[in-house]
PDB file of C-alpha atoms in Angstrom:
ATOM      1  CA  MET A   2     190.864  11.948  46.493  1.00 46.00           C
ATOM      2  CA  VAL A   3     194.097  13.899  46.977  1.00 47.00           C
ATOM      3  CA  GLU A   4     196.114  10.719  46.536  1.00 52.00           C
ATOM      4  CA  LYS A   5     194.423  10.051  43.225  1.00 56.00           C
ATOM      5  CA  THR A   6     195.411  13.486  41.927  1.00 57.00           C
ATOM      6  CA  SER A   7     199.030  12.981  42.963  1.00 64.00           C
ATOM      7  CA  ASP A   8     198.982   9.529  41.331  1.00 68.00           C
ATOM      8  CA  ASN A   9     197.671  11.056  38.123  1.00 72.00           C
ATOM      9  CA  SER A  10     200.299  13.795  38.144  1.00 79.00           C
ATOM     10  CA  HIS A  11     203.001  11.191  38.829  1.00 79.00           C
ATOM     11  CA  HIS A  12     201.844   9.149  35.825  1.00 80.00           C
ATOM     12  CA  ALA A  13     201.635  12.292  33.689  1.00 83.00           C
ATOM     13  CA  ARG A  14     205.206  13.273  34.627  1.00 86.00           C
ATOM     14  CA  HIS A  15     206.395   9.745  33.981  1.00 84.00           C
ATOM     15  CA  ALA A  16     204.717   9.726  30.553  1.00 84.00           C
ATOM     16  CA  ALA A  17     206.117  13.168  29.692  1.00 84.00           C
ATOM     17  CA  THR A  18     209.605  12.032  30.669  1.00 87.00           C
ATOM     18  CA  GLY A  19     209.238   8.977  28.444  1.00 85.00           C
ATOM     19  CA  VAL A  20     208.081  11.100  25.517  1.00 87.00           C
ATOM     20  CA  LEU A  21     211.025  13.486  25.930  1.00 87.00           C
ATOM     21  CA  LYS A  22     213.514  10.605  26.140  1.00 86.00           C
ATOM     22  CA  SER A  23     212.025   9.032  23.029  1.00 87.00           C
ATOM     23  CA  PHE A  24     212.146  12.359  21.179  1.00 86.00           C
ATOM     24  CA  GLY A  25     215.780  12.854  22.239  1.00 85.00           C
ATOM     25  CA  ALA A  26     216.695   9.370  21.042  1.00 83.00           C
ATOM     26  CA  GLY A  27     215.029  10.155  17.716  1.00 84.00           C
ATOM     27  CA  LEU A  28     217.139  13.286  17.389  1.00 85.00           C
ATOM     28  CA  ILE A  29     220.338  11.349  18.050  1.00 88.00           C
ATOM     29  CA  VAL A  30     219.563   8.622  15.505  1.00 85.00           C
ATOM     30  CA  ILE A  31     219.882  10.890  12.457  1.00 87.00           C
ATOM     31  CA  PRO A  32     223.389  12.285  13.089  1.00 89.00           C
ATOM     32  CA  VAL A  33     224.720   8.949  14.351  1.00 88.00           C
ATOM     33  CA  GLY A  34     223.288   7.178  11.301  1.00 86.00           C
ATOM     34  CA  LEU A  35     224.778   9.786   8.987  1.00 90.00           C
ATOM     35  CA  VAL A  36     228.229   9.521  10.557  1.00 90.00           C
ATOM     36  CA  SER A  37     227.999   5.707  10.476  1.00 89.00           C
ATOM     37  CA  ALA A  38     226.982   5.723   6.806  1.00 86.00           C
ATOM     38  CA  ILE A  39     229.881   8.018   5.925  1.00 90.00           C
ATOM     39  CA  PHE A  40     232.355   5.839   7.824  1.00 90.00           C
ATOM     40  CA  VAL A  41     231.078   2.565   6.342  1.00 88.00           C
ATOM     41  CA  THR A  42     230.990   4.031   2.821  1.00 88.00           C
ATOM     42  CA  ARG A  43     234.572   5.218   3.134  1.00 90.00           C
ATOM     43  CA  GLN A  44     235.749   1.868   4.503  1.00 91.00           C
ATOM     44  CA  LEU A  45     233.936  -0.310   1.967  1.00 88.00           C
ATOM     45  CA  GLY A  46     234.080   1.812  -1.144  1.00 90.00           C
ATOM     46  CA  PRO A  47     231.223   2.280  -3.614  1.00 88.00           C
ATOM     47  CA  GLU A  48     231.058  -1.298  -4.952  1.00 90.00           C
ATOM     48  CA  LYS A  49     231.045  -3.085  -1.594  1.00 91.00           C
ATOM     49  CA  TYR A  50     228.723  -0.480  -0.079  1.00 91.00           C
ATOM     50  CA  GLY A  51     226.317  -1.146  -2.950  1.00 91.00           C
ATOM     51  CA  LEU A  52     226.437  -4.870  -2.153  1.00 93.00           C
ATOM     52  CA  LEU A  53     225.720  -4.070   1.486  1.00 91.00           C
ATOM     53  CA  ALA A  54     222.756  -1.890   0.514  1.00 91.00           C
ATOM     54  CA  VAL A  55     221.287  -4.564  -1.783  1.00 93.00           C
ATOM     55  CA  THR A  56     221.787  -7.216   0.900  1.00 93.00           C
ATOM     56  CA  TYR A  57     219.971  -5.120   3.494  1.00 92.00           C
ATOM     57  CA  ALA A  58     217.162  -4.282   1.078  1.00 93.00           C
ATOM     58  CA  ILE A  59     216.535  -7.975   0.375  1.00 93.00           C
ATOM     59  CA  LEU A  60     216.880  -8.822   4.072  1.00 92.00           C
ATOM     60  CA  MET A  61     214.347  -6.168   5.034  1.00 92.00           C
ATOM     61  CA  TRP A  62     211.932  -7.474   2.407  1.00 91.00           C
ATOM     62  CA  PHE A  63     212.107 -10.959   3.946  1.00 86.00           C
ATOM     63  CA  GLU A  64     211.718  -9.663   7.500  1.00 86.00           C
ATOM     64  CA  VAL A  65     208.791  -7.374   6.698  1.00 88.00           C
ATOM     65  CA  THR A  66     207.057 -10.113   4.719  1.00 84.00           C
ATOM     66  CA  VAL A  67     207.286 -12.563   7.612  1.00 81.00           C
ATOM     67  CA  GLY A  68     206.048  -9.899  10.024  1.00 80.00           C
ATOM     68  CA  LEU A  69     203.104  -8.960   7.813  1.00 83.00           C
ATOM     69  CA  TRP A  70     201.945 -12.557   7.587  1.00 79.00           C
ATOM     70  CA  LEU A  71     201.535 -12.625  11.317  1.00 82.00           C
ATOM     71  CA  SER A  72     200.378  -9.128  12.306  1.00 81.00           C
ATOM     72  CA  ARG A  73     196.699  -9.327  11.306  1.00 80.00           C
ATOM     73  CA  VAL A  74     196.344 -12.849  12.653  1.00 80.00           C
ATOM     74  CA  ALA A  75     197.923 -11.761  15.930  1.00 83.00           C
ATOM     75  CA  VAL A  76     195.520  -8.878  16.469  1.00 83.00           C
ATOM     76  CA  ARG A  77     192.480 -11.009  15.731  1.00 83.00           C
ATOM     77  CA  LEU A  78     193.665 -14.000  17.758  1.00 83.00           C
ATOM     78  CA  ILE A  79     194.585 -12.006  20.862  1.00 83.00           C
ATOM     79  CA  ALA A  80     191.425  -9.897  20.682  1.00 83.00           C
ATOM     80  CA  ASP A  81     189.228 -13.001  20.512  1.00 84.00           C
ATOM     81  CA  ALA A  82     191.141 -15.033  23.113  1.00 83.00           C
ATOM     82  CA  LYS A  83     189.813 -15.530  26.611  1.00 85.00           C
ATOM     83  CA  ASP A  84     193.376 -15.836  27.910  1.00 84.00           C
ATOM     84  CA  TRP A  85     195.586 -13.519  25.860  1.00 83.00           C
ATOM     85  CA  THR A  86     198.791 -14.864  27.431  1.00 86.00           C
ATOM     86  CA  GLN A  87     198.262 -18.327  25.956  1.00 87.00           C
ATOM     87  CA  ALA A  88     197.429 -16.805  22.579  1.00 84.00           C
ATOM     88  CA  ALA A  89     200.546 -14.618  22.734  1.00 84.00           C
ATOM     89  CA  ALA A  90     202.712 -17.618  23.645  1.00 87.00           C
ATOM     90  CA  LYS A  91     201.346 -19.564  20.679  1.00 87.00           C
ATOM     91  CA  LEU A  92     201.936 -16.564  18.401  1.00 87.00           C
ATOM     92  CA  ALA A  93     205.544 -16.327  19.591  1.00 86.00           C
ATOM     93  CA  GLN A  94     206.039 -19.957  18.613  1.00 89.00           C
ATOM     94  CA  VAL A  95     204.433 -19.373  15.220  1.00 87.00           C
ATOM     95  CA  GLN A  96     206.579 -16.268  14.706  1.00 87.00           C
ATOM     96  CA  LEU A  97     209.713 -18.284  15.455  1.00 88.00           C
ATOM     97  CA  VAL A  98     208.681 -20.974  12.976  1.00 89.00           C
ATOM     98  CA  LEU A  99     207.875 -18.358  10.303  1.00 88.00           C
ATOM     99  CA  GLY A 100     211.186 -16.597  11.004  1.00 88.00           C
ATOM    100  CA  LEU A 101     213.113 -19.840  10.662  1.00 91.00           C
ATOM    101  CA  GLY A 102     211.204 -20.606   7.467  1.00 91.00           C
ATOM    102  CA  GLY A 103     212.015 -17.164   6.098  1.00 89.00           C
ATOM    103  CA  ALA A 104     215.680 -17.619   7.010  1.00 92.00           C
ATOM    104  CA  ALA A 105     215.780 -21.019   5.329  1.00 94.00           C
ATOM    105  CA  THR A 106     214.092 -19.607   2.234  1.00 93.00           C
ATOM    106  CA  LEU A 107     216.545 -16.724   2.012  1.00 93.00           C
ATOM    107  CA  PHE A 108     219.498 -19.040   2.620  1.00 95.00           C
ATOM    108  CA  ALA A 109     218.331 -21.501  -0.044  1.00 96.00           C
ATOM    109  CA  SER A 110     217.437 -18.849  -2.601  1.00 95.00           C
ATOM    110  CA  ALA A 111     220.574 -16.720  -2.105  1.00 95.00           C
ATOM    111  CA  GLY A 112     222.300 -18.238  -5.114  1.00 94.00           C
ATOM    112  CA  LEU A 113     219.246 -17.756  -7.324  1.00 95.00           C
ATOM    113  CA  ILE A 114     218.841 -14.130  -6.216  1.00 95.00           C
ATOM    114  CA  ALA A 115     222.532 -13.480  -6.865  1.00 94.00           C
ATOM    115  CA  ASP A 116     222.219 -15.073 -10.332  1.00 95.00           C
ATOM    116  CA  ILE A 117     219.164 -12.963 -11.175  1.00 94.00           C
ATOM    117  CA  LEU A 118     221.025  -9.822 -10.118  1.00 93.00           C
ATOM    118  CA  ARG A 119     224.200 -11.067 -11.874  1.00 94.00           C
ATOM    119  CA  THR A 120     226.201 -10.517  -8.699  1.00 93.00           C
ATOM    120  CA  PRO A 121     227.788 -13.752  -7.476  1.00 93.00           C
ATOM    121  CA  GLU A 122     229.362 -11.977  -4.479  1.00 92.00           C
ATOM    122  CA  LEU A 123     225.851 -11.495  -3.106  1.00 93.00           C
ATOM    123  CA  THR A 124     225.336 -15.217  -2.407  1.00 94.00           C
ATOM    124  CA  ASP A 125     227.459 -15.408   0.744  1.00 94.00           C
ATOM    125  CA  LEU A 126     226.218 -12.033   1.992  1.00 93.00           C
ATOM    126  CA  LEU A 127     222.591 -13.117   1.691  1.00 94.00           C
ATOM    127  CA  ARG A 128     223.306 -16.421   3.392  1.00 95.00           C
ATOM    128  CA  LEU A 129     224.949 -14.600   6.278  1.00 93.00           C
ATOM    129  CA  ALA A 130     222.095 -12.089   6.426  1.00 92.00           C
ATOM    130  CA  SER A 131     219.553 -14.936   6.579  1.00 92.00           C
ATOM    131  CA  LEU A 132     220.642 -15.546  10.184  1.00 92.00           C
ATOM    132  CA  ASP A 133     219.014 -12.209  11.045  1.00 91.00           C
ATOM    133  CA  VAL A 134     215.522 -13.148   9.833  1.00 89.00           C
ATOM    134  CA  PRO A 135     214.342 -15.228  12.828  1.00 87.00           C
ATOM    135  CA  LEU A 136     215.614 -12.592  15.237  1.00 86.00           C
ATOM    136  CA  PHE A 137     213.872  -9.551  13.782  1.00 82.00           C
ATOM    137  CA  ALA A 138     211.015 -10.871  11.637  1.00 74.00           C
TER     138      ALA A 138
END
């Protein structure tokens, strides 16, 4: 019984250490992000920084959309599966296919999006950003 108590305290210390590290990382993100934003804004200027912001906003929309299509299905499929590892492997394949489809859609529609926004410079930026969709969707 003594060993169980020491195991529990070991796990509690390990969890507390993880929480503190995560909290510390969260504290670092804000100042580093602020300094990065200032540097990038200064280097690009207002017009190019605006293009970057619009590109990332559209990219995030594509990535979140692809992720949302899969999240509810994933929970249900893994919960109902007898062997969750096979279900997870199949979901990873489906996620890759959806990510590639999202990337292809963004790549193909980049010109149309740029025309709608009346910003032709956005076409190449969106096509470059489409490479990110399968990785993070």
